[in-house]
PDB file of C-alpha atoms in Angstrom:
ATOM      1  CA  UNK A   1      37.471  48.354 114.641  1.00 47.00           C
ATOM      2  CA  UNK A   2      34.378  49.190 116.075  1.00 48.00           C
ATOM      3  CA  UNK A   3      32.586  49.446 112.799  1.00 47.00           C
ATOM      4  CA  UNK A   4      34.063  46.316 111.835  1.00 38.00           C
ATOM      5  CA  UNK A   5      32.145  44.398 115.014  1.00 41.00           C
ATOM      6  CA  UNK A   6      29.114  45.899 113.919  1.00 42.00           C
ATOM      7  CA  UNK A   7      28.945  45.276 110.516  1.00 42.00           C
ATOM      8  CA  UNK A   8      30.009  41.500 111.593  1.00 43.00           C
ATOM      9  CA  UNK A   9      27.138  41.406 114.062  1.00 44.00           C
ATOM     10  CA  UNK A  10      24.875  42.642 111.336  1.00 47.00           C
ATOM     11  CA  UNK A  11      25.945  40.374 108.353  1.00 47.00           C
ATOM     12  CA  UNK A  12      25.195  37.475 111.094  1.00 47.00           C
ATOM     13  CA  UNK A  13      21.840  38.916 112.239  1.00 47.00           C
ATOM     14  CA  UNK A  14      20.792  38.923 109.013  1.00 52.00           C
ATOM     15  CA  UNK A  15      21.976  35.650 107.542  1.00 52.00           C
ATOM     16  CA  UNK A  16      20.467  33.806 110.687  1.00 59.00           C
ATOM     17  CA  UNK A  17      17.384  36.094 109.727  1.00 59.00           C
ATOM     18  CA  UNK A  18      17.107  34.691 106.397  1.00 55.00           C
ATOM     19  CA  UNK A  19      17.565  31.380 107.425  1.00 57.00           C
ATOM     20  CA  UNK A  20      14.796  31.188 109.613  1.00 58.00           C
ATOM     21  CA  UNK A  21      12.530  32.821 107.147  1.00 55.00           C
ATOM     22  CA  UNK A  22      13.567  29.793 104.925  1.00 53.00           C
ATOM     23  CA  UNK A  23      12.885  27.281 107.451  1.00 55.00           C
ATOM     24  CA  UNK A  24       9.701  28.648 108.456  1.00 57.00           C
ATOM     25  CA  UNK A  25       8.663  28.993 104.726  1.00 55.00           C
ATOM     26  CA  UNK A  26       9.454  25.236 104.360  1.00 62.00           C
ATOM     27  CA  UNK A  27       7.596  24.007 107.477  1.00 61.00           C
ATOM     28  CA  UNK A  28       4.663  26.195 106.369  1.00 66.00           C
ATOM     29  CA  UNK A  29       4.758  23.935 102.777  1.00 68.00           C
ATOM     30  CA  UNK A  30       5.508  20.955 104.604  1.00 67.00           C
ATOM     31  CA  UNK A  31       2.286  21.440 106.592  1.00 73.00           C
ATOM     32  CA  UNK A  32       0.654  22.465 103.723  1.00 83.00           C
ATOM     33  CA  UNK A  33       1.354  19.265 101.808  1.00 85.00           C
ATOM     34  CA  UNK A  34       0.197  17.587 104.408  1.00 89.00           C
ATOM     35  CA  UNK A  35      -2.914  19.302 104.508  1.00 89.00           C
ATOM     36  CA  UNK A  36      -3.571  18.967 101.038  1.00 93.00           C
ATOM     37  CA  UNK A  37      -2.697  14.675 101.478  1.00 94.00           C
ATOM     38  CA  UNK A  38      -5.328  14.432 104.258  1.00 93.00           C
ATOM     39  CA  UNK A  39      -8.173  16.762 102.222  1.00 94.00           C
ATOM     40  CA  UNK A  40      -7.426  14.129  99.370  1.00 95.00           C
ATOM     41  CA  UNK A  41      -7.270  11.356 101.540  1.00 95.00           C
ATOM     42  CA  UNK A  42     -11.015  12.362 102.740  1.00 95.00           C
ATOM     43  CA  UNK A  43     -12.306  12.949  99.385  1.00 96.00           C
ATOM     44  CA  UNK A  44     -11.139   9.284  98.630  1.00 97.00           C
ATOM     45  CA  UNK A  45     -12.918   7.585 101.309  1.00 97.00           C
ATOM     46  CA  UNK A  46     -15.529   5.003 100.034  1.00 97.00           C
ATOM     47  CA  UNK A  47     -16.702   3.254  96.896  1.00 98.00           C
ATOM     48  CA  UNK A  48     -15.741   3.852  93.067  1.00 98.00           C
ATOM     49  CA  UNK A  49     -17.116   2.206  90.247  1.00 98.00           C
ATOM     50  CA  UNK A  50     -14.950   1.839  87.162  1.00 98.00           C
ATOM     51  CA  UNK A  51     -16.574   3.968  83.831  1.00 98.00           C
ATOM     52  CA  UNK A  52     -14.009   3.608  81.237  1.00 97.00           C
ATOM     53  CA  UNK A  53     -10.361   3.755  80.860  1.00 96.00           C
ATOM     54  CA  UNK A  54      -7.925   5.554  77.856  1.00 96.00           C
ATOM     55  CA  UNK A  55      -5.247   3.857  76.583  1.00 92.00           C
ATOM     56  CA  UNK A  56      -2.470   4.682  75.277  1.00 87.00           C
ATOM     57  CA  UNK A  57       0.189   6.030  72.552  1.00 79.00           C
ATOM     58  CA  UNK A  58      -0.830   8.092  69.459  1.00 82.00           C
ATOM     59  CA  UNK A  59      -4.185   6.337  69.434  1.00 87.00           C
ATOM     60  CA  UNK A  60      -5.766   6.518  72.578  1.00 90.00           C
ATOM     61  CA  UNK A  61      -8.806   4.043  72.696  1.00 94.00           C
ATOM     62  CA  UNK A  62     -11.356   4.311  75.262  1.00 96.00           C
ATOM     63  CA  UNK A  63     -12.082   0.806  77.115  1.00 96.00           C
ATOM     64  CA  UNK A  64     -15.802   0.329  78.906  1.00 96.00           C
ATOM     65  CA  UNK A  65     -16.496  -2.347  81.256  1.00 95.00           C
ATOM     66  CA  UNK A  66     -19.143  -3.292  79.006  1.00 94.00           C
ATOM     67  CA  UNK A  67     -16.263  -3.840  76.067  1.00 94.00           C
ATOM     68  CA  UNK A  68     -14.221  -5.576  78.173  1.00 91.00           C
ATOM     69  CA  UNK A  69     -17.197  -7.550  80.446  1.00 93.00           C
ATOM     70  CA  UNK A  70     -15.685  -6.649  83.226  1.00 93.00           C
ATOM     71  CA  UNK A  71     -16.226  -4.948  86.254  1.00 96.00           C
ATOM     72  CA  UNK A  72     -13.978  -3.313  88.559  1.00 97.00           C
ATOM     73  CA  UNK A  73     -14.479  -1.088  92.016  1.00 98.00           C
ATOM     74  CA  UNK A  74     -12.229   0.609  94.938  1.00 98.00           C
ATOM     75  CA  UNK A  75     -13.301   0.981  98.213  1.00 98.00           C
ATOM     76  CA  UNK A  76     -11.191   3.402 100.009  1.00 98.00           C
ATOM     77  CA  UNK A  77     -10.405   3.431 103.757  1.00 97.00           C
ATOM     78  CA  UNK A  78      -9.152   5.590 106.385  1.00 95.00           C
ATOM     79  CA  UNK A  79      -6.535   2.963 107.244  1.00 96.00           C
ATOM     80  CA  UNK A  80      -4.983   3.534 103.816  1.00 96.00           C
ATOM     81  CA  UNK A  81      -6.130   0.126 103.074  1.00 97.00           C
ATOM     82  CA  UNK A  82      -8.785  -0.346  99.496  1.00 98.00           C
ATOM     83  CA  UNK A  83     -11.021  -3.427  98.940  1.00 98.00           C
ATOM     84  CA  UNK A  84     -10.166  -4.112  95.250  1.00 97.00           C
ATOM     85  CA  UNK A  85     -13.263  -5.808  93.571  1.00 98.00           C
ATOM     86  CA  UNK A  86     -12.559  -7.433  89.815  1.00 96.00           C
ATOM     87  CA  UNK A  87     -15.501  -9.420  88.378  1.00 96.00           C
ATOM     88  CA  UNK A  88     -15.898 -10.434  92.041  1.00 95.00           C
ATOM     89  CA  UNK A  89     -12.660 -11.367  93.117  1.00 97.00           C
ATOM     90  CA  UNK A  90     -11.497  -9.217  96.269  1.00 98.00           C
ATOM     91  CA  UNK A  91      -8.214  -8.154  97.584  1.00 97.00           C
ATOM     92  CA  UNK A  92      -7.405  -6.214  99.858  1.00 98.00           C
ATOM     93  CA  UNK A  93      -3.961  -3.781  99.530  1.00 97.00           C
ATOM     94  CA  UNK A  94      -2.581  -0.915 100.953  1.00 98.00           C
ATOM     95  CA  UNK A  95      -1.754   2.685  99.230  1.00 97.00           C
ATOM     96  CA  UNK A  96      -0.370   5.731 100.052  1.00 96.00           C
ATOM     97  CA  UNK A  97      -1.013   9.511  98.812  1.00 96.00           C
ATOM     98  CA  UNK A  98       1.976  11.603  98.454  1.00 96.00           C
ATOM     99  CA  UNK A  99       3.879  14.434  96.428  1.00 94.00           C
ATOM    100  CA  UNK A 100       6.643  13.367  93.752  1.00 90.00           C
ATOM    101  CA  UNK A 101       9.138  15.191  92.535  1.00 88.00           C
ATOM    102  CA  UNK A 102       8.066  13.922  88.950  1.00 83.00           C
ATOM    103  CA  UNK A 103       5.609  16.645  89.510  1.00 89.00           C
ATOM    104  CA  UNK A 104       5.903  18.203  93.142  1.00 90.00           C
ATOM    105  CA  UNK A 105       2.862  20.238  92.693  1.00 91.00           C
ATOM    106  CA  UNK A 106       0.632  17.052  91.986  1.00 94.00           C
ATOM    107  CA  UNK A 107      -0.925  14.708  94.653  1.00 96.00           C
ATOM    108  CA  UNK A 108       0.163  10.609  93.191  1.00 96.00           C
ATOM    109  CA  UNK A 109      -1.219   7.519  94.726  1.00 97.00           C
ATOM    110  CA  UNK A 110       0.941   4.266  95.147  1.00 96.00           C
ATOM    111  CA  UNK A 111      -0.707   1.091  95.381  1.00 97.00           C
ATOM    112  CA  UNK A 112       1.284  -1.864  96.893  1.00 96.00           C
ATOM    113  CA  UNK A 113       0.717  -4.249  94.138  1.00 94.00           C
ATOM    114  CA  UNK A 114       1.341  -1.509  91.285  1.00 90.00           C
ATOM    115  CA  UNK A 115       5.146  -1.349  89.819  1.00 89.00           C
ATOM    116  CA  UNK A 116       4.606   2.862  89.428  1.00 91.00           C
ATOM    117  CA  UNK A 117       2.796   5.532  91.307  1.00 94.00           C
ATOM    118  CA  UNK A 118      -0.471   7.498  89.120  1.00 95.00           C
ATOM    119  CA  UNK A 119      -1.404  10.822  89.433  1.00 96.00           C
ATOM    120  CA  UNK A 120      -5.071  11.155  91.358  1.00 97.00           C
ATOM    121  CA  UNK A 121      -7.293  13.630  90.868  1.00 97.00           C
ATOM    122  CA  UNK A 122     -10.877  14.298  92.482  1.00 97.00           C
ATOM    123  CA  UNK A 123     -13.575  15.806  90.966  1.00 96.00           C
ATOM    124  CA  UNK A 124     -16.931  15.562  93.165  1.00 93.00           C
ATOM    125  CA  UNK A 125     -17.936  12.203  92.124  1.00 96.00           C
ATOM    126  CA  UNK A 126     -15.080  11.782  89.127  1.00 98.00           C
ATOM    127  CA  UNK A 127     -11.526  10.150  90.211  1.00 98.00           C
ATOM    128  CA  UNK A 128      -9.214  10.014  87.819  1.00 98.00           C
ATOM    129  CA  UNK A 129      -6.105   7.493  88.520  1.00 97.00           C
ATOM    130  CA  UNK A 130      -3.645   9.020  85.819  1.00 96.00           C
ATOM    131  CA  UNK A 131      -0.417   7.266  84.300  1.00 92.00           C
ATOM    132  CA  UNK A 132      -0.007   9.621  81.606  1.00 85.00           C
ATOM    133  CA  UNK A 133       3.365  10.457  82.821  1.00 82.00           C
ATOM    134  CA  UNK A 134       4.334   7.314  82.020  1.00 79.00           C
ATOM    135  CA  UNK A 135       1.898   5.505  79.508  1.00 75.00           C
ATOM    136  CA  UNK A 136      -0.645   7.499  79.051  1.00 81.00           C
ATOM    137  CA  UNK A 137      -3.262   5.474  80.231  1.00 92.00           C
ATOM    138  CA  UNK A 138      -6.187   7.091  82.570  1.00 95.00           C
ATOM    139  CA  UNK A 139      -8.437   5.404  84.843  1.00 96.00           C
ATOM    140  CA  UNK A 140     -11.928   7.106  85.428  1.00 98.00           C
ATOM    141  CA  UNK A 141     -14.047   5.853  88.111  1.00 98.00           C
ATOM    142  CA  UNK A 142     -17.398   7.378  89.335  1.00 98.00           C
ATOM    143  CA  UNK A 143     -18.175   7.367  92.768  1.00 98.00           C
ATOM    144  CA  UNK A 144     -20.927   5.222  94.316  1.00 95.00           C
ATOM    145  CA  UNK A 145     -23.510   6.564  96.432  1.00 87.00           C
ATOM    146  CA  UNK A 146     -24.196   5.189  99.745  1.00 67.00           C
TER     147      UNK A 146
END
């Protein structure tokens, strides 16, 4: 009987063990993630020119603004809020940066006026607003210095 209590007290220790390792693992990712959204988020912060786009299918073409005469920029805030400018029309929207589980290791972007999220990607002055999940089409903008 006495062994039984033990063992009992045992199996519980160590089940209540393992679930707090779980739930500190997941706060630790959680935080992580969250982490990872605000680095992103400061990266994102000011002005980016349009280069080119590629679109889409089995043949990709690539699109300037000089082929298309137009011109296109994002100005990123800390609000979460970007100035859109298109041949010199503005709007302003709001977006958001957040996993998916599409791909829950990738950072996406949601716009408020876009039907679908895009993967976003920094590098140094490069963004890259990605739909290839979906379309294939990528969005390369270059960052503008101040």
């Amino acid at each position: 009987m006495i062994i039984l209590v033990c063992f009992m007290f045992s199996s519980c220790k160590t089940k209540n063990t393992a679930q707090t390792d779980d739930i500190t693992q997941n706060n630790e990712e959680k935080v992580e993630m969250k982490d990872e959204i605000s680095k992103m988020q400061e990266k994102l912060i000011g002005t980016w020119d349009w280069e080119y786009t590629v679109c889409c299918g089995r043949n990709p073409q690539t699109i300037t603004p000089e082929m298309e005469g137009n011109t296109i920029s994002l100005r990123f805030f800390e609000n979460f809020t970007v100035l859109r400018v298109i041949n010199g029309e503005s709007k302003t929207i709001t977006y958001d940066i957040h996993y998916s589980d599409i791909y829950p290791d990738r950072l996406f972007i949601s716009f408020e006026d876009a039907q679908r999220p895009a993967l976003i990607e920094i590098d140094e002055d490069k963004l890259l607003i990605n739909y290839e999940y979906i379309d294939l089409q990528r969005e390369y903008y270059i960052k503008r210095s101040n």
